mmCIF file of C-alpha atoms in Angstrom:
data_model
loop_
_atom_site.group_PDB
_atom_site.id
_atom_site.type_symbol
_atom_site.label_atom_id
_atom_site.label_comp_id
_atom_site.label_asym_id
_atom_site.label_seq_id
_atom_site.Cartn_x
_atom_site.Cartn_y
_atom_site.Cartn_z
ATOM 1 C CA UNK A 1 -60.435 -33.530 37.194
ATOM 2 C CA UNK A 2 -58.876 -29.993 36.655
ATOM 3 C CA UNK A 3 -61.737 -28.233 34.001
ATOM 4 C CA UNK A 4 -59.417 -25.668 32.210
ATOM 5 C CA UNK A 5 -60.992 -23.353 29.108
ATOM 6 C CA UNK A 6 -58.730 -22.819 27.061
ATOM 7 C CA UNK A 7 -58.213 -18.795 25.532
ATOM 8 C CA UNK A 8 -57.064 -18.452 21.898
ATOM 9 C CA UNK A 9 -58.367 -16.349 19.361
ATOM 10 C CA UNK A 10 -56.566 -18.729 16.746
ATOM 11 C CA UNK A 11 -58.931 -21.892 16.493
ATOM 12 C CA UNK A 12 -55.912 -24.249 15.098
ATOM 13 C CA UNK A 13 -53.681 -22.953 17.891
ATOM 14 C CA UNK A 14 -56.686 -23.665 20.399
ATOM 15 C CA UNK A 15 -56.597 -27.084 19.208
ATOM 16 C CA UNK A 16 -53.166 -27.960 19.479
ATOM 17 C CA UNK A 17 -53.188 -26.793 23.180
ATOM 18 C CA UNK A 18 -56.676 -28.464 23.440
ATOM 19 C CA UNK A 19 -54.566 -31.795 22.082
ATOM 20 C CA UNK A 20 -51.308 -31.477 24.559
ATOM 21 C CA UNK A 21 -53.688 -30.639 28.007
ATOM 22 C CA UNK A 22 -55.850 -33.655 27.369
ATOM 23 C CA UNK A 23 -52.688 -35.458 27.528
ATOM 24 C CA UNK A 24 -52.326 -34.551 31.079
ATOM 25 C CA UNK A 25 -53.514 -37.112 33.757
ATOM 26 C CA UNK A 26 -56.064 -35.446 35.726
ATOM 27 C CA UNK A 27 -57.122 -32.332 32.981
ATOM 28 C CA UNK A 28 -59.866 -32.057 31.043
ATOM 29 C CA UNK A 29 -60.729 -29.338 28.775
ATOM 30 C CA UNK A 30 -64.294 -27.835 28.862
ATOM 31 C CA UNK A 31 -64.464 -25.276 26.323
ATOM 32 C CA UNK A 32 -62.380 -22.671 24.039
ATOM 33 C CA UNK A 33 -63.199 -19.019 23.674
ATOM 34 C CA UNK A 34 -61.705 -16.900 21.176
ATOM 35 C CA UNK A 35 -62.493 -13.459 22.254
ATOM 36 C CA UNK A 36 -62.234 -11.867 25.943
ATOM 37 C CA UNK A 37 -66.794 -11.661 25.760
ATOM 38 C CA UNK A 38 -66.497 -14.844 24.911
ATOM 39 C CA UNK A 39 -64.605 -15.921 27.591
ATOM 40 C CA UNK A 40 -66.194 -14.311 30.236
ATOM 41 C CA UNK A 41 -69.415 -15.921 29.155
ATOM 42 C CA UNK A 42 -67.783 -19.212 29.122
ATOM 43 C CA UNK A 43 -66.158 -18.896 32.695
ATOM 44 C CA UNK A 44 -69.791 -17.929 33.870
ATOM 45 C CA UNK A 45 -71.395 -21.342 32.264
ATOM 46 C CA UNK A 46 -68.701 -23.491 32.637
ATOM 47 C CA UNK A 47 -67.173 -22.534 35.693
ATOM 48 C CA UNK A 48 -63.682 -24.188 34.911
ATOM 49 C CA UNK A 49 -60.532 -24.468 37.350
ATOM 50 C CA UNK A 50 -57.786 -23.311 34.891
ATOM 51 C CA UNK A 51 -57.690 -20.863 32.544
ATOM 52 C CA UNK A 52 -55.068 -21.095 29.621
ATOM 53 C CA UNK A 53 -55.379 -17.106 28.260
ATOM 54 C CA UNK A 54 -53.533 -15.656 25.683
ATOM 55 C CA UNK A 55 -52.531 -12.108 25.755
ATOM 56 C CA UNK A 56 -53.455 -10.745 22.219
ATOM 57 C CA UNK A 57 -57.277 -10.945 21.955
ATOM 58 C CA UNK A 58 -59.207 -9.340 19.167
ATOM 59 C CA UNK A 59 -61.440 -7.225 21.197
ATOM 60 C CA UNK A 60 -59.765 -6.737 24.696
ATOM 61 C CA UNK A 61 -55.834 -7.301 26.328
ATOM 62 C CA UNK A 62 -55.860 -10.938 27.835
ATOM 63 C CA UNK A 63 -54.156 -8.320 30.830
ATOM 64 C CA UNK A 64 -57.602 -6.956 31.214
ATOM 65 C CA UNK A 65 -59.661 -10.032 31.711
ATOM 66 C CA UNK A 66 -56.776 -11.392 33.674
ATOM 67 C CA UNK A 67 -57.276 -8.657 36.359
ATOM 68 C CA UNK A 68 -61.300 -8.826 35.866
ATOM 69 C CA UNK A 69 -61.329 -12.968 36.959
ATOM 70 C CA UNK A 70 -58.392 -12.146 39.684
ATOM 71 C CA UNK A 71 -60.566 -9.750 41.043
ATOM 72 C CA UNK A 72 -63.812 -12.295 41.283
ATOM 73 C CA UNK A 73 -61.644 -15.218 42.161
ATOM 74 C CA UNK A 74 -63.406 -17.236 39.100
ATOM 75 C CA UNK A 75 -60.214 -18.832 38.047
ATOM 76 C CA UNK A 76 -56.317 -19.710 38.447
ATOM 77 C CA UNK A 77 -54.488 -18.572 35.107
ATOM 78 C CA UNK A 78 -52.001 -19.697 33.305
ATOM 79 C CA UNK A 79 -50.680 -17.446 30.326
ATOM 80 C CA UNK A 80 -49.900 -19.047 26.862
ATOM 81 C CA UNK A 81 -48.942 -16.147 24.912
ATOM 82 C CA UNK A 82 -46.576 -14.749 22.353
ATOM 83 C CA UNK A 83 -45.799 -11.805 24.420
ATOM 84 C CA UNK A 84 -42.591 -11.871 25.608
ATOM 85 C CA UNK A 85 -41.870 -8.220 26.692
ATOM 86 C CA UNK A 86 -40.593 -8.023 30.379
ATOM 87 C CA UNK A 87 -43.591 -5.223 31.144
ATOM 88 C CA UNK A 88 -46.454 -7.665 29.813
ATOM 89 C CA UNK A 89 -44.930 -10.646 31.855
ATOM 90 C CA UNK A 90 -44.463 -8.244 34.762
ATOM 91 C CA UNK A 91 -48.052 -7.051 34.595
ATOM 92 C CA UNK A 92 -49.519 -10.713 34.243
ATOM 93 C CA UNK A 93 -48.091 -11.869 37.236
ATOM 94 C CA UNK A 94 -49.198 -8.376 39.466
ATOM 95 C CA UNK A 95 -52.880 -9.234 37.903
ATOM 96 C CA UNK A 96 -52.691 -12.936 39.469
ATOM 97 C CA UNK A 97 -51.083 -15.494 36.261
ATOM 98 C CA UNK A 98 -49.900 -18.219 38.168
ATOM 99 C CA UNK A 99 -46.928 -19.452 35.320
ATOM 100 C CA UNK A 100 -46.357 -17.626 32.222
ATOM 101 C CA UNK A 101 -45.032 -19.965 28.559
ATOM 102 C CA UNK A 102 -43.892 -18.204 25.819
ATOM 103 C CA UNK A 103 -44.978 -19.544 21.826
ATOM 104 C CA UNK A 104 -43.871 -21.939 20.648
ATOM 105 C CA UNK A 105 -43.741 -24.159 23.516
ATOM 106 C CA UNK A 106 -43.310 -27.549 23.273
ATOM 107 C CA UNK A 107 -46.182 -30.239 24.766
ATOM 108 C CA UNK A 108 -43.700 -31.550 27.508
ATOM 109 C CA UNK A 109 -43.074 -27.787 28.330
ATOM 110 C CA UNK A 110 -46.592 -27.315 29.303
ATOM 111 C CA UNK A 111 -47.247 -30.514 30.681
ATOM 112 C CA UNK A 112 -44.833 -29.983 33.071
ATOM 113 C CA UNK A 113 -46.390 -26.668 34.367
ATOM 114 C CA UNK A 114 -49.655 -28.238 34.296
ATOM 115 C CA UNK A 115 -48.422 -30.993 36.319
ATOM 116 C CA UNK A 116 -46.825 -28.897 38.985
ATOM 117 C CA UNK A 117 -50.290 -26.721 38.952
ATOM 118 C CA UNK A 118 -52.253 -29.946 39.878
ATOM 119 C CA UNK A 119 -50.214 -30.560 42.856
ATOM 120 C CA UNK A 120 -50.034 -27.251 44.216
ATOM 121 C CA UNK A 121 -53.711 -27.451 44.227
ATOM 122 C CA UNK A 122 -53.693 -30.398 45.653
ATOM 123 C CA UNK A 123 -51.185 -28.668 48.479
ATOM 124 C CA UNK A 124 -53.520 -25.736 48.696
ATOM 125 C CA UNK A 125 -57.254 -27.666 48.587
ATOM 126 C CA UNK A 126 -57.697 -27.592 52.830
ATOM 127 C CA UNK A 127 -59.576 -25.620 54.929
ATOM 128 C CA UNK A 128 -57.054 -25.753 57.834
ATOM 129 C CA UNK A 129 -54.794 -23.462 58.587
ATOM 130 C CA UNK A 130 -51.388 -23.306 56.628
ATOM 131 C CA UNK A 131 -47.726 -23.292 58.179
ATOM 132 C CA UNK A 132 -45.094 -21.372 56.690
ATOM 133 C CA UNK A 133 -43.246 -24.551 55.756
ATOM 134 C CA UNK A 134 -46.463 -25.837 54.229
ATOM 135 C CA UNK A 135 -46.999 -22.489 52.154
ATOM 136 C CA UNK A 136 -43.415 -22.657 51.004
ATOM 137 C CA UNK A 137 -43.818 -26.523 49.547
ATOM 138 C CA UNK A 138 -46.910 -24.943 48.058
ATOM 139 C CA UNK A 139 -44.949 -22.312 45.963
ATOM 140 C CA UNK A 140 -41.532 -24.192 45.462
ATOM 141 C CA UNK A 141 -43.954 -27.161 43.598
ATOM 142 C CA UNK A 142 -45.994 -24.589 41.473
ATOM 143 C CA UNK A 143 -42.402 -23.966 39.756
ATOM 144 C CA UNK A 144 -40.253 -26.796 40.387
ATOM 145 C CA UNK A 145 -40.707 -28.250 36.587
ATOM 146 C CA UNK A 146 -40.299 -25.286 35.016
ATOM 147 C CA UNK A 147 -38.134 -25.397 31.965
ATOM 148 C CA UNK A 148 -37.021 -24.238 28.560
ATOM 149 C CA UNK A 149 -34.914 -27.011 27.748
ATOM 150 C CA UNK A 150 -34.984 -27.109 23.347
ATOM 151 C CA UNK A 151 -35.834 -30.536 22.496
ATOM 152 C CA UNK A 152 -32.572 -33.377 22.377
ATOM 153 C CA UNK A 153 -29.952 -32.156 19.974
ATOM 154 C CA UNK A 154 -31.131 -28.559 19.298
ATOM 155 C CA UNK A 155 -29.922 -25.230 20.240
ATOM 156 C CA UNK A 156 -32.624 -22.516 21.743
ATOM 157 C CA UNK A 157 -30.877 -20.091 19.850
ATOM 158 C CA UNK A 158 -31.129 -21.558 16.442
ATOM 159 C CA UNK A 159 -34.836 -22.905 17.263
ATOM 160 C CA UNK A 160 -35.502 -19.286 18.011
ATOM 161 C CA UNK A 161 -33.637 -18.085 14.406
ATOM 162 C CA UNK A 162 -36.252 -20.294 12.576
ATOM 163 C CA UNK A 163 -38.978 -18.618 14.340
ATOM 164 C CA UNK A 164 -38.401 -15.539 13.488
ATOM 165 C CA UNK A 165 -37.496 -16.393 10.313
ATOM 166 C CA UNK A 166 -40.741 -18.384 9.213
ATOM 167 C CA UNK A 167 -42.595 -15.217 11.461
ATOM 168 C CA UNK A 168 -41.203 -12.456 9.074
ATOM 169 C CA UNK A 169 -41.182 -14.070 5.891
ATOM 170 C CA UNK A 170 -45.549 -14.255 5.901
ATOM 171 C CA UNK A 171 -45.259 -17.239 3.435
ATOM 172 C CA UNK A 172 -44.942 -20.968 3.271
ATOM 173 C CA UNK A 173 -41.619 -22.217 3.420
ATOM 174 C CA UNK A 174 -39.893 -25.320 2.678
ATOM 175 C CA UNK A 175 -36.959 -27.095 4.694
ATOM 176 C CA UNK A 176 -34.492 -26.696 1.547
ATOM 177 C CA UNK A 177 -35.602 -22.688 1.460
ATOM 178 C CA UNK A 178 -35.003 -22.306 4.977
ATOM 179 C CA UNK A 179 -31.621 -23.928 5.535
ATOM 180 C CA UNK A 180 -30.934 -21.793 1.986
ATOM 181 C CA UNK A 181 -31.873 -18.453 3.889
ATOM 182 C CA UNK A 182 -29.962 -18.903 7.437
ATOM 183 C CA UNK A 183 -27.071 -20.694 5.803
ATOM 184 C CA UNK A 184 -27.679 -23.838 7.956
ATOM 185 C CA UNK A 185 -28.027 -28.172 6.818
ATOM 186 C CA UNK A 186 -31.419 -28.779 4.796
ATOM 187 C CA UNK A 187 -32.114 -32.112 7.363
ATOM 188 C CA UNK A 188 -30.984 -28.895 9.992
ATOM 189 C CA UNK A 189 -33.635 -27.275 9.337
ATOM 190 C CA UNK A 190 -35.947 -30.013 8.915
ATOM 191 C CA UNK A 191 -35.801 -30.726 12.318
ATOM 192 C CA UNK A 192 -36.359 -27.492 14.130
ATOM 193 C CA UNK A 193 -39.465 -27.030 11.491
ATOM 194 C CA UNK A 194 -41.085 -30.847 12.574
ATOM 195 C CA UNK A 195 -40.404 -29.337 16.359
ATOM 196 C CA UNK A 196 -42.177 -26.345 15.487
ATOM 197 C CA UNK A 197 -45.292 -28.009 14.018
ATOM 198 C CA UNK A 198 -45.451 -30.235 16.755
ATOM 199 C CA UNK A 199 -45.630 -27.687 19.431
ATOM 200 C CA UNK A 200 -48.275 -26.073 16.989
ATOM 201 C CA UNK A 201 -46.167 -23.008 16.097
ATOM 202 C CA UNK A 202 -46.373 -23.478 12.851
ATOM 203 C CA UNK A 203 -48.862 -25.289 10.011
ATOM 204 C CA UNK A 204 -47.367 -28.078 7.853
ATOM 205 C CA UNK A 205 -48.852 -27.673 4.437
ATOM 206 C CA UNK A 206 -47.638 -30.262 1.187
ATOM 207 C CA UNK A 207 -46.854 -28.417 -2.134
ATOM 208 C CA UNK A 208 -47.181 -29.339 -5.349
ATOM 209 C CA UNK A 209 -44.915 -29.361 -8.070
ATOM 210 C CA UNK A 210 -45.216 -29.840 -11.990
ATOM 211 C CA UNK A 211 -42.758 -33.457 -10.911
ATOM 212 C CA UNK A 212 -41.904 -35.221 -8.526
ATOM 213 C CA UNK A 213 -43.373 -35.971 -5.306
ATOM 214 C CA UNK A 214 -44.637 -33.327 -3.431
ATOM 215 C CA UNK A 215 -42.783 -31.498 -0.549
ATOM 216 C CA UNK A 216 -43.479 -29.898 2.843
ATOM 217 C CA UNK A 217 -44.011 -26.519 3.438
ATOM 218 C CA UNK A 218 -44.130 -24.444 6.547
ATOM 219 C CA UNK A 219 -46.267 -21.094 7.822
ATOM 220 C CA UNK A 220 -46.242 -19.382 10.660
ATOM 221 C CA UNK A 221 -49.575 -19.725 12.327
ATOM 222 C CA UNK A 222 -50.169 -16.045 13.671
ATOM 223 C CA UNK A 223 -50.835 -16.203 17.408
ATOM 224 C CA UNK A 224 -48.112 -18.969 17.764
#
């Protein structure tokens, strides 16, 4: 099994990853730190295989502890991180992150990368000497699943409206108040929201009105 600590300083995000790795034959996950201390002291009891780190911690850059466990060869990384400026990316993958998903991802998104991670591993777990050929397989399968494909039927562009949309606002929204706002279908919106929530991007909420039954709201969860 592949021990991976997860790196979140958002405990419902944390869970939702927690949810989608233990979905992944041959992953389990040992522990979740919320701050880069806590992580450090986590990797030192746990020793895990995988670390899934987020780039905005509350008392240190996920860059920093990135180059810190690099450094000490305590890890592999992954990044799971909002940050999606081309000098953070850059500077994750010079400190040693071996993939690098944007939030919101979807579960098959990072199952995928997980899944490729296992078997370049498995590629890399001898003690003999490697061939170029062999070192080649090696890196072609640590990317060869990795996608952005939106989920059947919706557009990457309009997913990506709704974030930023639901990210601004700071409050709850509701399908109807959504589609109202970016001029798109209520059962429009509906979906990209229910994609959104599933990938953990957002919290699903139920509000209450003075009649009728009550209806779903949506909030950006911050870190997502």
């Amino acid at each position: 099994m592949i021990r991976t600590l997860i790196v979140d300083d958002d405990f419902r995000v944390a869970g939702v990853h927690a949810g989608f790795v233990s979905e992944v034959p041959g992953f389990e996950v040992v522990g979740v730190a919320r701050t880069a201390a806590e992580a450090r002291a986590r990797v030192a009891e746990l020793r895990p295989d995988l670390l899934l780190l987020d780039i905005y911690l509350p008392d240190q850059s996920g860059l920093t502890l990135l180059v810190e466990l690099a450094a000490t060869n305590s890890a592999d990384t992954v990044v799971l991180s909002a940050a999606s400026d081309a000098r953070t990316i850059r500077a994750a993958v010079r400190a040693g992150a071996l993939n690098y998903l944007v939030k919101p991802f979807t579960r098959r998104q990072l199952a995928d990368r997980l899944t490729s991670y296992a078997r370049y591993r498995a590629l890399l777990d001898t003690e003999r000497g490697l061939a170029q050929a062999d070192v080649d397989r090696a890196f072609r399968v640590l990317h060869e699943q990795d996608r952005t494909v939106a989920p059947k039927g919706q557009s990457p562009a309009t997913s990506r409206l709704v974030s930023e949309r639901l990210r601004s606002e700071g409050a709850p929204l509701s399908a109807a108040e959504l589609a109202a706002q970016l001029g798109i279908a209520r059962a429009t919106a509906q979906r990209y929201l229910t994609a959104l929530a599933d990938a953990g991007a957002v919290e699903m909420r139920l509000r209450y009105g003075v009649t009728g039954r009550p209806e779903h709201e949506y909030l950006w969860v911050p870190g997502g």
